CSV table of C-alpha atoms in Angstrom, one decimal:
chain,number,residue,atom,x,y,z
A,127,MET,CA,109.7,96.2,125.5
A,128,SER,CA,111.0,98.7,122.8
A,129,THR,CA,109.8,98.1,119.2
A,130,LEU,CA,112.4,97.9,116.4
A,131,SER,CA,112.1,101.5,115.4
A,132,ASP,CA,113.0,102.6,118.8
A,133,LEU,CA,116.0,100.3,119.0
A,134,VAL,CA,117.4,101.3,115.5
A,135,TYR,CA,116.9,104.9,116.1
A,136,ALA,CA,118.6,104.7,119.5
A,137,GLN,CA,121.8,103.8,117.7
A,138,GLY,CA,121.9,106.9,115.9
A,139,ARG,CA,123.2,105.7,112.5
A,140,SER,CA,119.9,104.6,110.5
A,141,SER,CA,117.7,106.8,108.4
A,142,GLU,CA,114.0,106.3,107.9
A,143,ALA,CA,114.6,104.3,104.8
A,144,ASP,CA,116.8,101.9,107.0
A,145,VAL,CA,114.1,101.3,109.3
A,146,GLU,CA,111.5,100.3,106.6
A,147,TRP,CA,113.9,98.0,105.2
A,148,LEU,CA,114.8,96.4,108.7
A,149,HIS,CA,110.9,96.4,109.4
A,150,ARG,CA,110.1,94.4,106.2
A,151,LEU,CA,112.9,91.9,106.8
A,152,ALA,CA,111.9,91.3,110.3
A,153,GLY,CA,108.6,90.9,109.2
A,154,ASP,CA,109.7,87.8,107.2
A,155,GLY,CA,111.8,86.6,110.1
A,156,GLN,CA,109.4,83.5,110.6
A,157,LEU,CA,110.0,82.5,107.1
A,158,LEU,CA,113.6,82.5,107.4
A,159,ALA,CA,113.5,80.8,110.8
A,160,ASP,CA,111.4,78.2,109.4
A,161,LEU,CA,113.2,77.6,105.9
A,162,ALA,CA,116.5,77.6,107.7
A,163,PHE,CA,115.7,75.4,110.9
A,164,ALA,CA,117.4,78.1,112.8
A,165,ASP,CA,117.2,81.1,115.2
A,166,ILE,CA,117.3,84.5,113.0
A,167,VAL,CA,118.4,87.4,114.7
A,168,VAL,CA,118.8,91.0,113.1
A,169,TRP,CA,121.5,93.4,114.1
A,170,VAL,CA,122.3,97.0,113.6
A,171,PRO,CA,125.6,98.8,114.4
A,172,THR,CA,126.0,101.2,117.3
A,173,GLU,CA,128.2,104.4,117.7
A,174,ASP,CA,130.8,102.6,119.6
A,175,ASP,CA,131.6,100.2,116.9
A,176,SER,CA,129.3,97.2,118.2
A,177,PHE,CA,125.9,95.7,117.2
A,178,VAL,CA,122.7,95.3,119.1
A,179,ALA,CA,120.0,92.9,118.1
A,180,VAL,CA,116.7,94.5,117.0
A,181,ALA,CA,114.9,91.5,116.0
A,182,HIS,CA,114.9,87.8,117.0
A,183,THR,CA,112.7,84.6,115.5
A,184,ARG,CA,112.5,81.1,116.5
A,185,PRO,CA,112.2,78.1,114.5
A,186,SER,CA,108.8,76.5,114.6
A,187,GLY,CA,110.2,73.2,113.4
A,188,ALA,CA,113.4,73.1,115.3
A,189,ALA,CA,114.7,73.5,118.8
A,190,THR,CA,115.6,77.2,119.6
A,191,LEU,CA,118.8,78.2,121.1
A,192,PHE,CA,117.9,81.3,123.2
A,193,TYR,CA,115.3,80.4,125.6
A,194,ARG,CA,115.4,84.3,126.6
A,195,ASP,CA,114.8,87.2,124.2
A,196,ILE,CA,117.9,88.8,123.4
A,197,VAL,CA,116.4,91.6,121.7
A,198,GLY,CA,118.1,94.7,123.0
A,199,ASP,CA,121.5,92.8,124.0
A,200,ARG,CA,125.0,93.7,122.2
A,201,VAL,CA,126.4,91.1,120.2
A,202,ARG,CA,128.4,88.5,122.1
A,203,PRO,CA,131.9,88.4,122.1
A,204,GLN,CA,132.2,85.0,120.1
A,205,TRP,CA,130.0,86.5,117.3
A,206,ARG,CA,131.4,90.4,117.3
A,207,THR,CA,134.5,89.6,114.8
A,208,GLN,CA,132.1,87.4,112.1
A,209,VAL,CA,129.5,89.9,112.4
A,210,ARG,CA,131.6,92.8,112.0
A,211,GLU,CA,133.4,91.3,109.0
A,212,ALA,CA,130.1,90.6,107.2
A,213,PHE,CA,129.2,94.2,107.7
A,214,SER,CA,132.4,95.8,106.6
A,215,SER,CA,133.0,93.6,103.8
A,216,ALA,CA,129.2,93.0,102.7
A,217,ARG,CA,129.7,89.5,102.2
A,218,ILE,CA,128.3,86.2,103.9
A,219,ILE,CA,130.7,85.0,106.5
A,220,ASP,CA,130.2,81.5,108.0
A,221,SER,CA,132.0,80.2,111.5
A,222,ALA,CA,135.1,78.3,110.3
A,223,SER,CA,134.1,75.5,113.4
A,224,PRO,CA,131.2,74.8,115.3
A,225,ASP,CA,130.5,77.7,117.7
A,226,TRP,CA,129.4,76.5,121.4
A,227,PHE,CA,126.4,78.5,122.9
A,228,GLU,CA,125.5,77.3,126.4
A,229,GLU,CA,127.0,73.7,125.9
A,230,THR,CA,125.5,73.4,122.4
A,231,PRO,CA,127.3,73.0,119.4
A,232,THR,CA,126.1,75.7,116.8
A,233,ARG,CA,126.6,77.0,113.3
A,234,VAL,CA,126.7,80.5,112.7
A,235,ARG,CA,126.2,82.3,109.4
A,236,ALA,CA,126.4,86.5,109.3
A,237,VAL,CA,124.6,87.8,106.3
A,238,PRO,CA,125.0,91.4,105.4
A,239,ILE,CA,121.7,93.3,105.3
A,240,VAL,CA,122.0,95.5,102.2
A,241,ARG,CA,119.6,98.0,101.1
A,242,SER,CA,119.2,99.0,97.6
A,243,ARG,CA,119.1,102.3,96.6
A,244,GLY,CA,118.0,102.5,92.7
A,245,MET,CA,120.5,104.3,90.7
A,246,GLU,CA,122.7,105.0,93.8
A,247,PRO,CA,125.2,102.5,95.4
A,248,ALA,CA,123.6,99.8,97.6
A,249,LEU,CA,124.0,100.3,101.4
A,250,THR,CA,124.9,98.1,104.2
A,251,ILE,CA,122.6,98.9,107.1
A,252,GLY,CA,122.8,95.7,109.2
A,253,VAL,CA,123.7,92.0,109.8
A,254,LEU,CA,121.3,89.2,110.1
A,255,THR,CA,122.9,85.9,111.9
A,256,ARG,CA,121.5,82.5,111.6
A,257,HIS,CA,122.2,80.1,114.7
A,258,THR,CA,121.6,76.3,113.8
A,259,ASN,CA,121.4,73.9,116.4
A,260,LEU,CA,123.9,71.0,115.7
A,261,GLY,CA,123.1,68.9,119.0
A,262,GLU,CA,119.9,67.4,117.1
A,263,THR,CA,121.6,66.9,113.7
A,264,ARG,CA,120.1,63.8,111.8
A,265,THR,CA,119.9,62.8,108.3
A,266,PRO,CA,118.2,65.8,106.4
A,267,SER,CA,114.8,64.8,104.7
A,268,ARG,CA,114.5,66.0,101.1
A,269,GLN,CA,112.1,68.9,102.3
A,270,GLN,CA,114.7,69.6,104.9
A,271,ILE,CA,117.3,70.2,102.3
A,272,THR,CA,114.8,72.1,99.9
A,273,PHE,CA,113.8,74.5,102.5
A,274,ASN,CA,117.8,75.2,103.5
A,275,ASP,CA,118.4,75.6,99.8
A,276,CYS,CA,115.4,78.2,99.7
A,277,ALA,CA,116.7,79.9,102.6
A,278,ASP,CA,120.3,80.1,101.5
A,279,ASP,CA,118.8,81.9,98.2
A,280,LEU,CA,116.9,84.3,100.4
A,281,PHE,CA,120.3,84.9,102.4
A,282,GLY,CA,121.9,85.7,98.9
A,283,MET,CA,119.3,87.9,98.1
A,284,ILE,CA,119.5,89.8,101.5
A,285,ALA,CA,123.2,90.4,100.8
A,286,SER,CA,122.7,91.8,97.4
A,287,GLY,CA,119.8,94.2,98.2
A,288,ASP,CA,117.0,91.9,96.5
A,289,PHE,CA,115.2,91.2,99.4
A,290,PRO,CA,112.8,92.3,101.2
A,291,ASP,CA,111.1,93.3,98.0
A,292,LEU,CA,109.5,96.9,98.8
A,293,ALA,CA,106.9,96.3,95.9
A,294,ALA,CA,105.4,93.4,97.9
A,295,PRO,CA,102.2,94.1,99.9
A,296,THR,CA,102.5,94.7,103.4
A,297,ALA,CA,100.2,93.9,106.5
A,298,PRO,CA,99.7,90.2,105.2
A,299,ARG,CA,95.9,89.2,105.4
A,300,ARG,CA,94.7,87.2,108.1
A,301,GLY,CA,95.5,83.6,107.2
A,302,ALA,CA,98.9,84.3,105.0
A,303,PRO,CA,100.5,81.1,104.4
A,304,ARG,CA,103.7,79.9,106.1
A,305,ALA,CA,106.6,77.6,105.0
A,306,SER,CA,105.0,74.9,107.2
A,307,ASP,CA,101.5,75.1,105.8
A,308,GLY,CA,102.7,74.2,102.2
A,309,LEU,CA,105.9,75.2,99.9
A,310,ILE,CA,106.1,74.9,96.2
A,311,ARG,CA,109.6,75.6,94.4
A,312,LEU,CA,109.4,76.9,90.8
A,313,ASP,CA,112.1,77.0,88.3
A,314,VAL,CA,112.7,80.2,86.1
A,315,ASP,CA,110.1,78.7,83.7
A,316,GLY,CA,107.3,78.2,86.5
A,317,VAL,CA,107.7,74.4,86.5
A,318,THR,CA,107.3,72.8,89.9
A,319,THR,CA,110.9,71.4,91.0
A,320,PHE,CA,109.3,70.3,94.7
A,321,ALA,CA,106.2,70.5,96.5
A,322,SER,CA,105.9,69.6,100.1
A,323,PRO,CA,103.0,67.2,101.3
A,324,ASN,CA,101.0,69.9,102.9
A,325,ALA,CA,101.3,71.9,99.5
A,326,LEU,CA,100.0,68.9,97.5
A,327,SER,CA,97.2,68.3,100.1
A,328,ALA,CA,96.0,72.0,99.5
A,329,PHE,CA,95.9,71.2,95.7
A,330,ASN,CA,94.3,68.1,96.1
A,331,ARG,CA,91.3,69.5,97.9
A,332,LEU,CA,91.1,72.3,95.1
A,333,GLY,CA,90.5,69.3,92.6
A,334,PHE,CA,94.0,68.3,91.3
A,335,ASP,CA,94.8,64.8,91.7
A,336,ASP,CA,98.2,64.5,90.2
A,337,GLU,CA,101.6,65.2,91.4
A,338,LEU,CA,102.4,68.7,91.2
A,339,GLU,CA,106.3,68.0,90.5
A,340,GLY,CA,107.3,68.4,86.8
A,341,GLU,CA,103.9,70.2,86.2
A,342,SER,CA,103.6,74.1,85.3
A,343,LEU,CA,101.9,75.8,88.3
A,344,ILE,CA,99.9,78.1,85.8
A,345,GLU,CA,98.7,75.3,83.7
A,346,VAL,CA,97.7,73.4,87.0
A,347,VAL,CA,95.9,76.3,88.2
A,348,THR,CA,93.8,76.8,85.0
A,349,ARG,CA,92.8,73.4,85.0
A,350,ILE,CA,91.6,73.6,88.5
A,351,LEU,CA,89.8,77.0,88.3
A,352,PRO,CA,86.0,77.0,87.0
A,353,GLY,CA,86.1,78.2,83.5
A,354,LYS,CA,83.5,81.0,84.0
A,355,ARG,CA,84.4,82.0,87.2
A,356,GLN,CA,86.3,85.7,87.4
A,357,PHE,CA,90.0,85.5,89.4
A,358,ASP,CA,92.3,87.9,90.7
A,359,GLU,CA,94.1,89.6,87.7
A,360,SER,CA,97.5,89.1,89.6
A,361,LEU,CA,97.0,85.4,89.8
A,362,PRO,CA,99.1,84.8,86.2
A,363,VAL,CA,102.2,86.7,87.9
A,364,VAL,CA,101.8,84.9,91.1
A,365,VAL,CA,101.7,81.3,90.1
A,366,THR,CA,104.6,82.0,87.5
A,367,GLY,CA,106.7,83.2,90.2
A,368,ARG,CA,107.5,86.6,88.5
A,369,ALA,CA,105.9,88.9,91.2
A,370,PRO,CA,106.0,89.3,95.0
A,371,TRP,CA,102.5,89.0,95.5
A,372,ARG,CA,99.6,87.2,97.4
A,373,THR,CA,96.2,86.1,95.9
A,374,ASP,CA,93.4,83.5,96.7
A,375,ILE,CA,92.2,80.7,94.5
A,376,GLU,CA,89.0,79.4,94.9
A,377,ALA,CA,87.7,75.9,93.3
A,378,ARG,CA,85.2,73.2,94.6
A,379,GLY,CA,84.3,75.3,97.7
A,380,VAL,CA,87.7,75.4,98.9
A,381,THR,CA,89.9,78.5,99.1
A,382,VAL,CA,93.8,78.4,99.2
A,383,SER,CA,96.0,81.3,99.9
A,384,LEU,CA,99.0,81.9,97.8
A,385,ARG,CA,102.2,84.0,98.5
A,386,THR,CA,105.0,84.1,95.8
A,387,ILE,CA,108.6,85.3,96.6
A,388,PRO,CA,110.5,85.4,93.2
A,389,LEU,CA,114.3,84.1,93.5
A,390,ARG,CA,117.3,86.0,92.1
A,391,ASP,CA,121.1,85.6,91.8
A,392,ARG,CA,122.8,88.9,91.3
A,393,GLY,CA,119.7,90.4,89.9
A,394,ASN,CA,119.0,87.5,87.2
A,395,ARG,CA,115.6,85.5,88.3
A,396,ILE,CA,116.3,82.3,89.1
A,397,GLY,CA,112.9,80.7,90.2
A,398,ALA,CA,110.2,81.3,93.0
A,399,ILE,CA,108.9,79.9,96.3
A,400,VAL,CA,105.2,79.7,96.3
A,401,LEU,CA,103.8,79.4,100.0
A,402,CYS,CA,100.2,78.0,100.1
A,403,ARG,CA,97.5,77.6,102.9
A,404,ASP,CA,94.2,76.3,103.0
A,405,VAL,CA,92.4,79.0,104.2
A,406,THR,CA,88.7,77.9,103.7
A,407,GLU,CA,87.4,78.3,107.2
A,408,ILE,CA,89.3,81.4,107.9
A,409,ARG,CA,87.4,83.2,104.6
A,410,HIS,CA,84.3,81.7,105.9
A,411,GLN,CA,84.6,83.2,109.2
A,412,GLU,CA,85.8,86.7,107.3
A,413,GLN,CA,82.3,86.6,105.5
A,414,GLU,CA,80.1,85.9,108.3
A,415,LEU,CA,82.0,89.0,110.0
A,416,ILE,CA,81.3,91.2,107.0
A,417,THR,CA,77.7,90.1,106.6
A,418,LYS,CA,77.3,90.6,110.3
A,419,ASP,CA,79.0,94.1,110.3
A,420,ALA,CA,76.5,95.0,107.2
A,421,THR,CA,73.7,93.9,109.3
A,422,ILE,CA,74.7,95.6,112.2
A,423,ARG,CA,74.9,99.0,110.2
A,424,GLU,CA,71.8,98.3,108.5
A,425,ILE,CA,69.9,98.0,111.9
A,426,HIS,CA,71.6,101.3,113.1
A,427,HIS,CA,70.4,103.0,109.7
A,428,ARG,CA,67.0,102.0,110.5
A,429,VAL,CA,66.8,102.6,114.0
A,430,LYS,CA,68.0,106.0,113.1
A,431,ASN,CA,65.4,106.4,110.5
A,432,ASN,CA,62.7,105.2,113.0
A,433,LEU,CA,64.0,107.5,115.8
A,434,GLN,CA,63.9,110.5,113.2
A,435,THR,CA,60.6,109.6,112.3
A,436,VAL,CA,59.3,109.7,115.8
A,437,ALA,CA,61.0,113.1,116.5
A,438,SER,CA,59.2,114.2,113.5
A,439,LEU,CA,55.9,113.1,115.1
A,440,LEU,CA,56.5,114.4,118.4
A,441,ARG,CA,57.7,117.8,116.7
A,442,ILE,CA,54.3,118.1,114.8
A,443,GLN,CA,52.3,117.2,117.7
A,444,ALA,CA,53.8,119.7,119.8
A,445,ARG,CA,53.1,122.4,117.2
A,446,ARG,CA,49.7,121.4,117.4
A,447,SER,CA,49.3,121.4,121.2
A,448,HIS,CA,47.1,124.2,122.6
A,449,SER,CA,48.9,123.7,125.9
A,450,GLU,CA,52.1,125.4,126.8
A,451,GLU,CA,53.0,122.6,129.3
A,452,ALA,CA,52.0,119.9,126.8
A,453,ARG,CA,53.8,121.5,123.9
A,454,GLU,CA,57.3,121.8,126.2
A,455,ALA,CA,57.3,118.3,127.3
A,456,LEU,CA,56.8,117.1,123.6
A,457,THR,CA,59.5,119.2,122.4
A,458,GLN,CA,61.9,117.8,125.2
A,459,ALA,CA,61.0,114.2,124.1
A,460,MET,CA,61.7,115.2,120.7
A,461,ARG,CA,65.0,116.6,121.3
A,462,ARG,CA,66.0,113.4,123.3
A,463,VAL,CA,65.1,111.1,120.4
A,464,ALA,CA,66.8,113.3,118.0
A,465,ALA,CA,69.8,113.2,120.2
A,466,ILE,CA,69.9,109.2,120.1
A,467,ALA,CA,69.2,109.2,116.6
A,468,VAL,CA,72.7,111.2,116.1
A,469,VAL,CA,74.4,108.3,117.8
A,470,HIS,CA,72.9,105.6,115.5
A,471,ASP,CA,73.5,107.5,112.3
A,472,THR,CA,77.2,107.5,113.2
A,473,LEU,CA,77.5,104.0,114.0
A,474,SER,CA,75.5,103.1,110.8
A,475,GLU,CA,78.6,104.9,108.7
A,476,GLY,CA,81.4,102.5,110.3
A,477,LEU,CA,82.4,98.9,111.0
A,478,ALA,CA,83.4,99.6,114.5
A,479,GLN,CA,81.0,99.6,117.4
A,480,THR,CA,82.6,102.9,118.3
A,481,VAL,CA,82.0,106.5,117.7
A,482,ASP,CA,84.2,109.8,117.4
A,483,PHE,CA,82.1,111.3,120.1
A,484,ASP,CA,83.6,114.9,119.3
A,485,ASN,CA,81.7,114.4,116.0
A,486,VAL,CA,78.7,113.1,117.4
A,487,PHE,CA,78.7,116.1,120.1
A,488,ASP,CA,79.2,118.8,117.5
A,489,ARG,CA,76.0,117.2,115.9
A,490,VAL,CA,74.0,117.1,119.2
A,491,LEU,CA,75.0,120.6,120.1
A,492,ARG,CA,73.9,122.3,117.1
A,493,LEU,CA,70.7,120.6,117.7
A,494,VAL,CA,70.0,121.6,121.1
A,495,ALA,CA,71.0,125.3,120.5
A,496,GLU,CA,68.6,125.4,117.6
A,497,VAL,CA,65.7,123.8,119.5
A,498,ALA,CA,66.2,124.9,123.1
A,499,ALA,CA,66.6,128.7,122.6
A,500,ALA,CA,63.4,131.1,123.3
A,501,PRO,CA,63.0,134.1,121.3
A,502,ASN,CA,64.1,136.4,123.7
A,503,THR,CA,67.2,134.3,124.9
A,504,ARG,CA,70.5,134.6,122.9
A,505,ALA,CA,73.0,131.6,123.7
A,506,ARG,CA,76.2,131.0,122.3
A,507,THR,CA,77.6,127.4,122.6
A,508,ARG,CA,81.1,126.3,122.3
A,509,SER,CA,83.2,123.3,123.0
A,510,SER,CA,86.8,122.5,123.8
A,511,GLY,CA,88.9,119.6,124.3
A,512,ALA,CA,88.4,116.2,123.1
A,513,PHE,CA,86.1,113.1,124.1
A,514,GLY,CA,87.7,110.8,121.7
A,515,THR,CA,86.4,107.3,120.7
A,516,LEU,CA,83.6,105.9,122.7
A,517,PRO,CA,81.9,102.6,122.7
A,518,SER,CA,78.2,102.9,121.5
A,519,GLU,CA,77.1,101.8,124.7
A,520,TYR,CA,78.4,104.8,126.3
A,521,ALA,CA,77.9,107.2,123.4
A,522,THR,CA,74.0,107.1,123.6
A,523,PRO,CA,73.7,107.9,127.7
A,524,LEU,CA,76.6,110.4,127.5
A,525,ALA,CA,75.0,112.4,124.4
A,526,LEU,CA,71.5,112.3,125.9
A,527,ALA,CA,73.0,113.4,129.2
A,528,LEU,CA,74.8,116.2,127.8
A,529,THR,CA,71.7,117.3,125.8
A,530,GLU,CA,69.9,117.5,128.8
A,531,LEU,CA,72.6,119.6,130.6
A,532,VAL,CA,73.0,122.2,127.6
A,533,THR,CA,69.3,122.3,127.5
A,534,ASN,CA,68.8,123.3,131.1
A,535,ALA,CA,71.7,125.7,131.1
A,536,VAL,CA,70.1,127.5,127.7
A,537,GLU,CA,66.4,127.0,129.2
A,538,HIS,CA,66.9,127.9,132.5
A,539,GLY,CA,70.5,129.4,133.2
A,540,LEU,CA,70.2,131.9,130.2
A,541,ALA,CA,66.2,132.3,130.3
A,542,GLY,CA,65.5,135.8,129.0
A,543,GLN,CA,69.1,136.7,128.7
A,544,GLU,CA,72.1,136.8,126.4
A,545,GLY,CA,75.1,134.4,127.6
A,546,ASP,CA,77.4,131.5,126.8
A,547,VAL,CA,77.2,128.0,127.3
A,548,GLU,CA,80.9,126.3,127.3
A,549,ILE,CA,81.7,122.5,127.3
A,550,ILE,CA,84.9,121.2,128.2
A,551,ALA,CA,86.1,117.9,127.8
A,552,GLU,CA,89.4,116.5,129.3
A,553,ARG,CA,90.1,113.0,128.4
A,554,GLY,CA,93.0,111.2,130.5
A,555,GLU,CA,94.2,107.8,131.0
A,556,GLU,CA,91.8,107.0,133.9
A,557,ASN,CA,88.8,109.1,133.5
A,558,LEU,CA,86.8,111.6,131.2
A,559,ALA,CA,86.0,114.8,133.1
A,560,VAL,CA,83.6,117.2,131.3
A,561,ARG,CA,82.3,120.3,132.6
A,562,VAL,CA,79.2,122.2,131.3
A,563,ARG,CA,79.2,126.0,132.4
A,564,ASP,CA,76.8,128.9,131.7
A,565,THR,CA,77.2,132.8,132.3
A,566,GLY,CA,73.6,132.5,133.6
A,567,SER,CA,72.0,133.4,137.0
A,568,GLY,CA,73.3,130.5,138.5
A,569,LEU,CA,71.6,128.1,141.2
A,570,PRO,CA,71.6,128.6,144.9
A,571,GLU,CA,74.6,126.9,146.4
A,572,GLY,CA,73.6,123.5,147.2
A,573,GLN,CA,70.2,123.2,145.6
A,574,VAL,CA,69.8,121.4,142.6
A,575,GLY,CA,66.7,121.1,140.2
A,576,ARG,CA,64.4,118.1,140.7
A,577,GLY,CA,62.8,118.0,137.4
A,578,LEU,CA,62.6,115.0,134.9
A,579,GLY,CA,65.8,116.3,133.0
A,580,THR,CA,67.9,116.2,136.3
A,581,GLN,CA,66.8,113.0,136.8
A,582,ILE,CA,67.6,111.5,133.7
A,583,VAL,CA,71.0,113.0,133.8
A,584,ARG,CA,71.6,111.4,137.2
A,585,THR,CA,70.3,108.0,135.7
A,586,LEU,CA,72.6,108.0,133.1
A,587,ILE,CA,75.7,109.2,134.6
A,588,GLN,CA,75.6,107.3,137.7
A,589,GLY,CA,73.6,104.3,136.7
A,590,GLU,CA,74.7,103.5,133.1
A,591,LEU,CA,78.1,105.2,133.0
A,592,GLY,CA,79.3,104.5,136.7
A,593,GLY,CA,80.5,108.3,137.0
A,594,THR,CA,79.9,111.0,139.5
A,595,ILE,CA,78.1,114.3,138.6
A,596,ASP,CA,78.0,117.8,140.7
A,597,TRP,CA,76.2,121.0,140.4
A,598,HIS,CA,77.6,124.1,141.8
A,599,THR,CA,77.4,127.9,141.3
A,600,LEU,CA,80.2,129.8,139.6
A,601,MET,CA,81.8,132.9,141.3
A,602,GLY,CA,79.9,135.8,140.4
A,603,SER,CA,77.3,134.4,138.3
A,604,GLY,CA,76.5,131.0,136.3
A,605,THR,CA,76.4,127.5,136.9
A,606,GLU,CA,78.7,124.5,136.4
A,607,VAL,CA,78.2,121.0,135.9
A,608,THR,CA,81.1,118.7,136.5
A,609,ILE,CA,80.8,114.8,135.3
A,610,ASP,CA,83.6,112.1,135.9
A,611,ILE,CA,83.5,109.0,134.2
A,612,PRO,CA,86.1,106.3,135.1
A,613,MET,CA,88.2,105.1,131.8
A,614,ARG,CA,88.7,101.8,133.3
A,615,ALA,CA,84.9,101.0,132.4
A,616,ILE,CA,85.2,102.6,129.1
A,617,GLU,CA,88.3,100.7,127.8
A,618,HIS,CA,86.9,97.4,129.3
A,619,ASP,CA,83.8,97.8,127.1
A,620,GLY,CA,86.0,97.8,123.8
A,621,SER,CA,87.4,101.4,123.5
């Protein structure tokens, strides 16, 4: 399905600023739909003087009119005149009589979407339509009347360029409050004129045991909060309805998330909507995840330190060994341990259990080049392409396997001579292909080493990564090793 940006840009009439405004408005589509108890559709003009739907939100507390998604559809003939008039006149246009949609009586309101531009004149960039199902009409409750009044205030702000507010925070934190979670209506002085039952329950759990209506919300919150506890400095402007912001309040082990939407009429503040939600359990889960992530990072950090200690011990032991064979075995073991330590060092720096393998491999390559080269061998190593991000369970065996391959290329392929070792990574949608080639003496075709290093590489690539590996001699001289790892396995494990 096309995104809102794709659909808007496809019409050829909108700027980046228009798209950002429409994105912000569509992000509050659920709030508008729930307050209006109606379907909300956002339309943008096309080059042929029509309109296309770029966003659609269904109400969560009422029956929808559109059982099929209409995003990407052109405006229907019965709405075209009303939508066009709202766009051209920059005024809210209500249907004169009930509109019938698939044998259901509806009422349609067309609201011009006006983008404010600072000192420049405002610009109409689209139309929002509200489609109310009249087939289930019943005597509205006080809450429904208040919700509808709030929706009407927001529609008026949309038509005057006061909503959405680009100063409001984007990307709502997990557990952002919705209208159904709890709604408080404030007057211009910050006094509560309406509080939904869910909003009252949330404040009761915080320790407020009276009625919210008629109370100054800032005074209520001040009484609730513990006297010595620090709180978000944005809290006063949120609970007085003066700024479009979000904050949390905590008391008695309960956390309630607040979001304030100031209401304006022709630029003058007339009150505010405060949405509230008990997010105690959600915040506990977030804290547990933060603690878990910190613990995992600390574990990786300690593992890295321990592995570096082991590598240092192996290096010391290798230097003191009188047997050339023992010294070589200890040096190789030290190099393998150090390569694994690099992966854990990278994992200890971030929250995700994935690693930027290009960064890891650059460090591993420098390590190998420093350790593997003999006094009479001059190896130039370079890499090209990109490995991308890999889950940690793939990063460790791949780093170790490439360590072995590069080491073999330097120690055996280029033994006693000068040459190049090149590592080429090609990541596609279905596989990760890696080639390690050197300009050394090469292998007899069809013959592969049988040492410990080769066995380790086969075990890691074929056993742990489910890939394939092949050795062959290049034309002229040198050896090339090709590795192919299926991307499906990598993606399944969290990449």
